Amino acid sequence: MVVTVANEKGGSGKSNIAINLAVKLFSLGEDILLVDSDPQNSIRVFNDIRASKEVPLGFNCVNVFGDSLATQVELLQGKYETLIIDTAGRDCDEMREALSVSDILIIPTQPSDLDIAVLNKMIKLFKQYKQFKRDLKAFVVISKASPNPALQDKITALQSYINDKNIDDLRLCKSVLYERELYRNAFSNGMGVVEYGKKSDNALKDFEGFFKELVAFSNANKDIKKGA
C-alpha cells in the first residue's frame, strides 16, 4: 500500500505525520519504506538523529525527486508492505507523481482561513486524480492545532466545513493532532511519539486516535490492518 502525505501549504505537519506513521507501523512489525521527496529533508535529519542516538532505524528511507518518483515507487511496492511518501509543501511534480500511485492521500490542515483556501485546492486535486485512480482515498486531519480552548470554535467550524462537502472516499479524521511539545522532544531524540511518549501523554493519545481512524478508513487494505 502507498500512503502519501501532502498539502500545498508548508508548515501543516506533513513530515511529522509521515515519520510518526512509519514508526507506528514499524512498532507493529510492518516492513516500511519512507520516501522523502521534500527538499527540506526533515526525514533525513530525523534518521541522522536516530542513528546518533543509537535508536534502531527499523525501516528504510530513500530520497526521490523528479519525474521518476512514480516509476520508482511502483518498482519498490512489491518489496515493502507499506510505502509512505512525504512531499514538499507546494504543488510540484513529486506531489502529483506520488498521487498517481497512491492508495491513500493524507491531507493535514490547520484551522485557519488561509489553510481552508489551500485545502480546497487539495480536494480539487484529489477529485481530479480520483477520475483515473478510482480506488484513491483521501483522509483529512486537523494538524498542529492550538490546544487553547479559545480556538476550539475554529476547529469545530473546519470540521463542519469538510463534513458538509460530503465527497465519496474523502473522510475527515475526528481525532485532532494538536501542537504538542512531545512531538519536538521525540524528534530531537530520534523517536516517534509511540516510542518516546507515555500512555498518559496527550500527544500520544492524539496520534493513537488518528491512527485507529486511519486503519478503519483503509479497512479494505490488508497492509495497514495490523494496527486494528
mmCIF file of C-alpha atoms in Angstrom:
data_model
loop_
_atom_site.group_PDB
_atom_site.id
_atom_site.type_symbol
_atom_site.label_atom_id
_atom_site.label_comp_id
_atom_site.label_asym_id
_atom_site.label_seq_id
_atom_site.Cartn_x
_atom_site.Cartn_y
_atom_site.Cartn_z
ATOM 1 C CA MET A 1 0.000 0.000 0.000
ATOM 2 C CA VAL A 2 1.191 3.518 -0.797
ATOM 3 C CA VAL A 3 0.323 6.401 1.533
ATOM 4 C CA THR A 4 1.143 9.969 0.512
ATOM 5 C CA VAL A 5 1.142 12.859 2.980
ATOM 6 C CA ALA A 6 0.608 16.078 1.040
ATOM 7 C CA ASN A 7 -0.563 19.672 1.255
ATOM 8 C CA GLU A 8 0.258 22.615 -0.987
ATOM 9 C CA LYS A 9 0.871 24.744 2.099
ATOM 10 C CA GLY A 10 4.035 24.310 4.130
ATOM 11 C CA GLY A 11 4.014 24.022 7.899
ATOM 12 C CA SER A 12 0.992 21.725 8.085
ATOM 13 C CA GLY A 13 2.850 18.916 9.863
ATOM 14 C CA LYS A 14 3.349 16.574 6.888
ATOM 15 C CA SER A 15 6.780 15.277 7.878
ATOM 16 C CA ASN A 16 5.684 14.842 11.484
ATOM 17 C CA ILE A 17 2.788 12.632 10.376
ATOM 18 C CA ALA A 18 4.891 10.662 7.872
ATOM 19 C CA ILE A 19 7.625 9.962 10.428
ATOM 20 C CA ASN A 20 5.273 9.017 13.252
ATOM 21 C CA LEU A 21 3.167 6.830 10.978
ATOM 22 C CA ALA A 22 6.294 4.974 9.845
ATOM 23 C CA VAL A 23 7.434 4.482 13.440
ATOM 24 C CA LYS A 24 3.986 3.275 14.486
ATOM 25 C CA LEU A 25 3.765 0.715 11.674
ATOM 26 C CA PHE A 26 7.338 -0.416 12.394
ATOM 27 C CA SER A 27 6.356 -0.960 16.044
ATOM 28 C CA LEU A 28 3.595 -3.267 14.775
ATOM 29 C CA GLY A 29 6.073 -5.314 12.775
ATOM 30 C CA GLU A 30 5.374 -3.966 9.291
ATOM 31 C CA ASP A 31 8.071 -3.661 6.643
ATOM 32 C CA ILE A 32 8.151 0.066 5.848
ATOM 33 C CA LEU A 33 9.800 2.288 3.286
ATOM 34 C CA LEU A 34 9.725 6.013 3.985
ATOM 35 C CA VAL A 35 10.116 8.055 0.796
ATOM 36 C CA ASP A 36 11.278 11.655 1.243
ATOM 37 C CA SER A 37 10.506 13.921 -1.712
ATOM 38 C CA ASP A 38 10.631 17.128 0.343
ATOM 39 C CA PRO A 39 13.772 19.234 -0.303
ATOM 40 C CA GLN A 40 13.771 20.256 3.375
ATOM 41 C CA ASN A 41 14.980 16.703 4.146
ATOM 42 C CA SER A 42 13.291 16.509 7.540
ATOM 43 C CA ILE A 43 13.247 12.725 7.326
ATOM 44 C CA ARG A 44 16.990 12.547 6.628
ATOM 45 C CA VAL A 45 17.619 14.777 9.657
ATOM 46 C CA PHE A 46 15.367 12.529 11.762
ATOM 47 C CA ASN A 47 17.241 9.416 10.638
ATOM 48 C CA ASP A 48 20.611 11.032 11.349
ATOM 49 C CA ILE A 49 19.466 11.865 14.883
ATOM 50 C CA ARG A 50 18.038 8.364 15.287
ATOM 51 C CA ALA A 51 21.378 6.842 14.279
ATOM 52 C CA SER A 52 23.385 9.201 16.504
ATOM 53 C CA LYS A 53 21.179 8.265 19.484
ATOM 54 C CA GLU A 54 21.692 4.581 18.621
ATOM 55 C CA VAL A 55 17.971 4.025 18.199
ATOM 56 C CA PRO A 56 17.306 1.081 15.824
ATOM 57 C CA LEU A 57 16.362 2.553 12.448
ATOM 58 C CA GLY A 58 13.731 -0.096 11.911
ATOM 59 C CA PHE A 59 12.717 0.973 8.423
ATOM 60 C CA ASN A 60 14.389 2.039 5.208
ATOM 61 C CA CYS A 61 14.328 5.592 3.866
ATOM 62 C CA VAL A 62 15.117 6.961 0.419
ATOM 63 C CA ASN A 63 15.155 10.415 -1.164
ATOM 64 C CA VAL A 64 13.374 10.527 -4.508
ATOM 65 C CA PHE A 65 12.904 13.643 -6.626
ATOM 66 C CA GLY A 66 11.767 14.389 -10.142
ATOM 67 C CA ASP A 67 9.574 12.743 -12.741
ATOM 68 C CA SER A 68 10.748 9.224 -11.910
ATOM 69 C CA LEU A 69 9.092 9.117 -8.474
ATOM 70 C CA ALA A 70 6.001 7.185 -9.603
ATOM 71 C CA THR A 71 8.091 4.681 -11.548
ATOM 72 C CA GLN A 72 10.460 4.103 -8.631
ATOM 73 C CA VAL A 73 7.578 3.694 -6.176
ATOM 74 C CA GLU A 74 5.906 1.131 -8.423
ATOM 75 C CA LEU A 75 9.160 -0.824 -8.626
ATOM 76 C CA LEU A 76 9.521 -0.820 -4.836
ATOM 77 C CA GLN A 77 5.909 -1.674 -3.983
ATOM 78 C CA GLY A 78 6.469 -5.417 -4.111
ATOM 79 C CA LYS A 79 9.355 -5.233 -1.645
ATOM 80 C CA TYR A 80 7.544 -3.482 1.229
ATOM 81 C CA GLU A 81 4.189 -3.766 2.935
ATOM 82 C CA THR A 82 3.704 -0.011 3.122
ATOM 83 C CA LEU A 83 5.376 2.928 1.391
ATOM 84 C CA ILE A 84 4.897 6.350 2.982
ATOM 85 C CA ILE A 85 5.715 9.379 0.828
ATOM 86 C CA ASP A 86 6.433 12.776 2.374
ATOM 87 C CA THR A 87 6.027 15.609 -0.146
ATOM 88 C CA ALA A 88 7.034 19.256 -0.323
ATOM 89 C CA GLY A 89 4.693 21.989 0.910
ATOM 90 C CA ARG A 90 3.771 23.153 -2.588
ATOM 91 C CA ASP A 91 2.222 21.912 -5.804
ATOM 92 C CA CYS A 92 5.093 20.145 -7.537
ATOM 93 C CA ASP A 93 5.876 17.271 -9.879
ATOM 94 C CA GLU A 94 6.776 14.988 -6.987
ATOM 95 C CA MET A 95 3.429 15.504 -5.256
ATOM 96 C CA ARG A 96 1.494 14.753 -8.434
ATOM 97 C CA GLU A 97 3.700 11.753 -9.202
ATOM 98 C CA ALA A 98 3.008 10.432 -5.702
ATOM 99 C CA LEU A 99 -0.746 10.906 -6.086
ATOM 100 C CA SER A 100 -0.742 8.902 -9.310
ATOM 101 C CA VAL A 101 0.436 5.757 -7.476
ATOM 102 C CA SER A 102 -1.129 6.241 -4.036
ATOM 103 C CA ASP A 103 -3.866 4.293 -2.313
ATOM 104 C CA ILE A 104 -4.413 6.848 0.450
ATOM 105 C CA LEU A 105 -3.784 10.578 0.488
ATOM 106 C CA ILE A 106 -3.410 12.105 3.948
ATOM 107 C CA ILE A 107 -4.072 15.854 3.911
ATOM 108 C CA PRO A 108 -3.002 17.607 7.126
ATOM 109 C CA THR A 109 -4.521 21.051 7.547
ATOM 110 C CA GLN A 110 -4.749 23.754 10.176
ATOM 111 C CA PRO A 111 -7.929 25.509 11.342
ATOM 112 C CA SER A 112 -7.384 28.888 9.632
ATOM 113 C CA ASP A 113 -8.923 30.742 6.693
ATOM 114 C CA LEU A 114 -5.687 30.540 4.685
ATOM 115 C CA ASP A 115 -5.405 26.793 5.234
ATOM 116 C CA ILE A 116 -9.020 26.271 4.206
ATOM 117 C CA ALA A 117 -8.322 28.010 0.895
ATOM 118 C CA VAL A 118 -5.387 25.666 0.258
ATOM 119 C CA LEU A 119 -7.417 22.676 1.426
ATOM 120 C CA ASN A 120 -9.965 23.424 -1.281
ATOM 121 C CA LYS A 121 -7.179 23.158 -3.879
ATOM 122 C CA MET A 122 -6.087 19.816 -2.439
ATOM 123 C CA ILE A 123 -9.641 18.471 -2.504
ATOM 124 C CA LYS A 124 -9.988 19.589 -6.119
ATOM 125 C CA LEU A 125 -6.708 17.839 -6.948
ATOM 126 C CA PHE A 126 -7.904 14.681 -5.205
ATOM 127 C CA LYS A 127 -11.102 14.687 -7.262
ATOM 128 C CA GLN A 128 -9.076 15.070 -10.460
ATOM 129 C CA TYR A 129 -6.858 12.073 -9.681
ATOM 130 C CA LYS A 130 -9.879 10.113 -8.484
ATOM 131 C CA GLN A 131 -11.204 10.147 -12.041
ATOM 132 C CA PHE A 132 -8.494 7.783 -13.290
ATOM 133 C CA LYS A 133 -7.436 6.187 -9.983
ATOM 134 C CA ARG A 134 -10.832 5.203 -8.634
ATOM 135 C CA ASP A 135 -9.561 3.412 -5.538
ATOM 136 C CA LEU A 136 -7.769 6.521 -4.245
ATOM 137 C CA LYS A 137 -8.973 7.683 -0.829
ATOM 138 C CA ALA A 138 -8.314 10.962 0.997
ATOM 139 C CA PHE A 139 -8.045 11.346 4.762
ATOM 140 C CA VAL A 140 -8.102 14.922 6.064
ATOM 141 C CA VAL A 141 -6.673 15.510 9.531
ATOM 142 C CA ILE A 142 -6.547 18.746 11.504
ATOM 143 C CA SER A 143 -2.885 19.091 12.420
ATOM 144 C CA LYS A 144 -0.779 21.410 14.584
ATOM 145 C CA ALA A 145 -3.923 22.849 16.156
ATOM 146 C CA SER A 146 -3.514 25.013 19.237
ATOM 147 C CA PRO A 147 -4.697 23.255 22.420
ATOM 148 C CA ASN A 148 -6.003 26.625 23.609
ATOM 149 C CA PRO A 149 -9.725 26.051 24.404
ATOM 150 C CA ALA A 150 -10.498 29.515 22.990
ATOM 151 C CA LEU A 151 -9.637 28.202 19.496
ATOM 152 C CA GLN A 152 -11.995 25.229 19.656
ATOM 153 C CA ASP A 153 -14.614 27.149 17.656
ATOM 154 C CA LYS A 154 -12.210 27.319 14.686
ATOM 155 C CA ILE A 155 -11.665 23.574 14.846
ATOM 156 C CA THR A 156 -15.401 22.928 15.017
ATOM 157 C CA ALA A 157 -16.033 25.273 12.074
ATOM 158 C CA LEU A 158 -13.403 23.499 9.951
ATOM 159 C CA GLN A 159 -14.852 20.098 10.838
ATOM 160 C CA SER A 160 -18.320 21.241 9.755
ATOM 161 C CA TYR A 161 -16.921 22.757 6.563
ATOM 162 C CA ILE A 162 -15.270 19.496 5.495
ATOM 163 C CA ASN A 163 -18.164 17.274 6.527
ATOM 164 C CA ASP A 164 -20.605 19.407 4.539
ATOM 165 C CA LYS A 165 -18.675 18.646 1.335
ATOM 166 C CA ASN A 166 -19.807 15.007 1.506
ATOM 167 C CA ILE A 167 -17.308 13.722 -1.093
ATOM 168 C CA ASP A 168 -17.026 9.994 -1.783
ATOM 169 C CA ASP A 169 -13.863 8.394 -0.358
ATOM 170 C CA LEU A 170 -12.871 11.605 1.431
ATOM 171 C CA ARG A 171 -13.067 11.410 5.202
ATOM 172 C CA LEU A 172 -12.309 13.869 7.993
ATOM 173 C CA CYS A 173 -10.442 12.427 10.944
ATOM 174 C CA LYS A 174 -12.357 13.099 14.156
ATOM 175 C CA SER A 175 -9.155 12.988 16.177
ATOM 176 C CA VAL A 176 -7.170 16.234 16.129
ATOM 177 C CA LEU A 177 -3.363 16.366 16.161
ATOM 178 C CA TYR A 178 -2.696 19.285 18.476
ATOM 179 C CA GLU A 179 0.570 21.209 18.683
ATOM 180 C CA ARG A 180 2.373 19.372 21.486
ATOM 181 C CA GLU A 181 5.893 19.740 22.846
ATOM 182 C CA LEU A 182 6.219 15.962 22.930
ATOM 183 C CA TYR A 183 6.478 15.792 19.119
ATOM 184 C CA ARG A 184 9.501 18.113 19.166
ATOM 185 C CA ASN A 185 11.131 16.286 22.077
ATOM 186 C CA ALA A 186 10.591 12.924 20.407
ATOM 187 C CA PHE A 187 12.091 14.191 17.127
ATOM 188 C CA SER A 188 15.118 15.608 18.972
ATOM 189 C CA ASN A 189 15.732 12.130 20.369
ATOM 190 C CA GLY A 190 15.252 10.366 17.039
ATOM 191 C CA MET A 191 11.995 8.764 18.096
ATOM 192 C CA GLY A 192 8.315 8.769 17.252
ATOM 193 C CA VAL A 193 5.741 9.633 19.907
ATOM 194 C CA VAL A 194 4.811 5.953 20.290
ATOM 195 C CA GLU A 195 8.426 5.250 21.292
ATOM 196 C CA TYR A 196 9.126 8.359 23.345
ATOM 197 C CA GLY A 197 5.782 9.131 24.972
ATOM 198 C CA LYS A 198 3.914 7.682 27.923
ATOM 199 C CA LYS A 199 0.350 6.386 27.757
ATOM 200 C CA SER A 200 -0.811 9.415 29.740
ATOM 201 C CA ASP A 201 0.691 11.925 27.270
ATOM 202 C CA ASN A 202 -1.892 13.856 25.263
ATOM 203 C CA ALA A 203 0.246 13.816 22.110
ATOM 204 C CA LEU A 204 0.356 10.023 22.179
ATOM 205 C CA LYS A 205 -3.405 9.837 22.756
ATOM 206 C CA ASP A 206 -3.976 12.230 19.836
ATOM 207 C CA PHE A 207 -1.804 10.209 17.495
ATOM 208 C CA GLU A 208 -3.212 6.832 18.522
ATOM 209 C CA GLY A 209 -6.711 8.182 17.880
ATOM 210 C CA PHE A 210 -5.642 9.373 14.421
ATOM 211 C CA PHE A 211 -4.013 6.024 13.654
ATOM 212 C CA LYS A 212 -7.058 3.974 14.671
ATOM 213 C CA GLU A 213 -9.281 6.088 12.436
ATOM 214 C CA LEU A 214 -6.823 5.763 9.550
ATOM 215 C CA VAL A 215 -6.850 1.969 9.933
ATOM 216 C CA ALA A 216 -10.652 1.914 9.951
ATOM 217 C CA PHE A 217 -10.780 4.156 6.882
ATOM 218 C CA SER A 218 -8.373 1.930 4.977
ATOM 219 C CA ASN A 219 -10.018 -1.327 6.077
ATOM 220 C CA ALA A 220 -10.039 -2.624 2.504
ATOM 221 C CA ASN A 221 -6.216 -2.556 2.523
ATOM 222 C CA LYS A 222 -4.756 -5.534 4.358
ATOM 223 C CA ASP A 223 -1.295 -3.969 4.727
ATOM 224 C CA ILE A 224 -2.317 -1.486 7.398
ATOM 225 C CA LYS A 225 -4.820 -3.694 9.188
ATOM 226 C CA LYS A 226 -2.306 -4.907 11.741
ATOM 227 C CA GLY A 227 -2.981 -1.791 13.777
ATOM 228 C CA ALA A 228 -6.707 -2.533 14.094
#
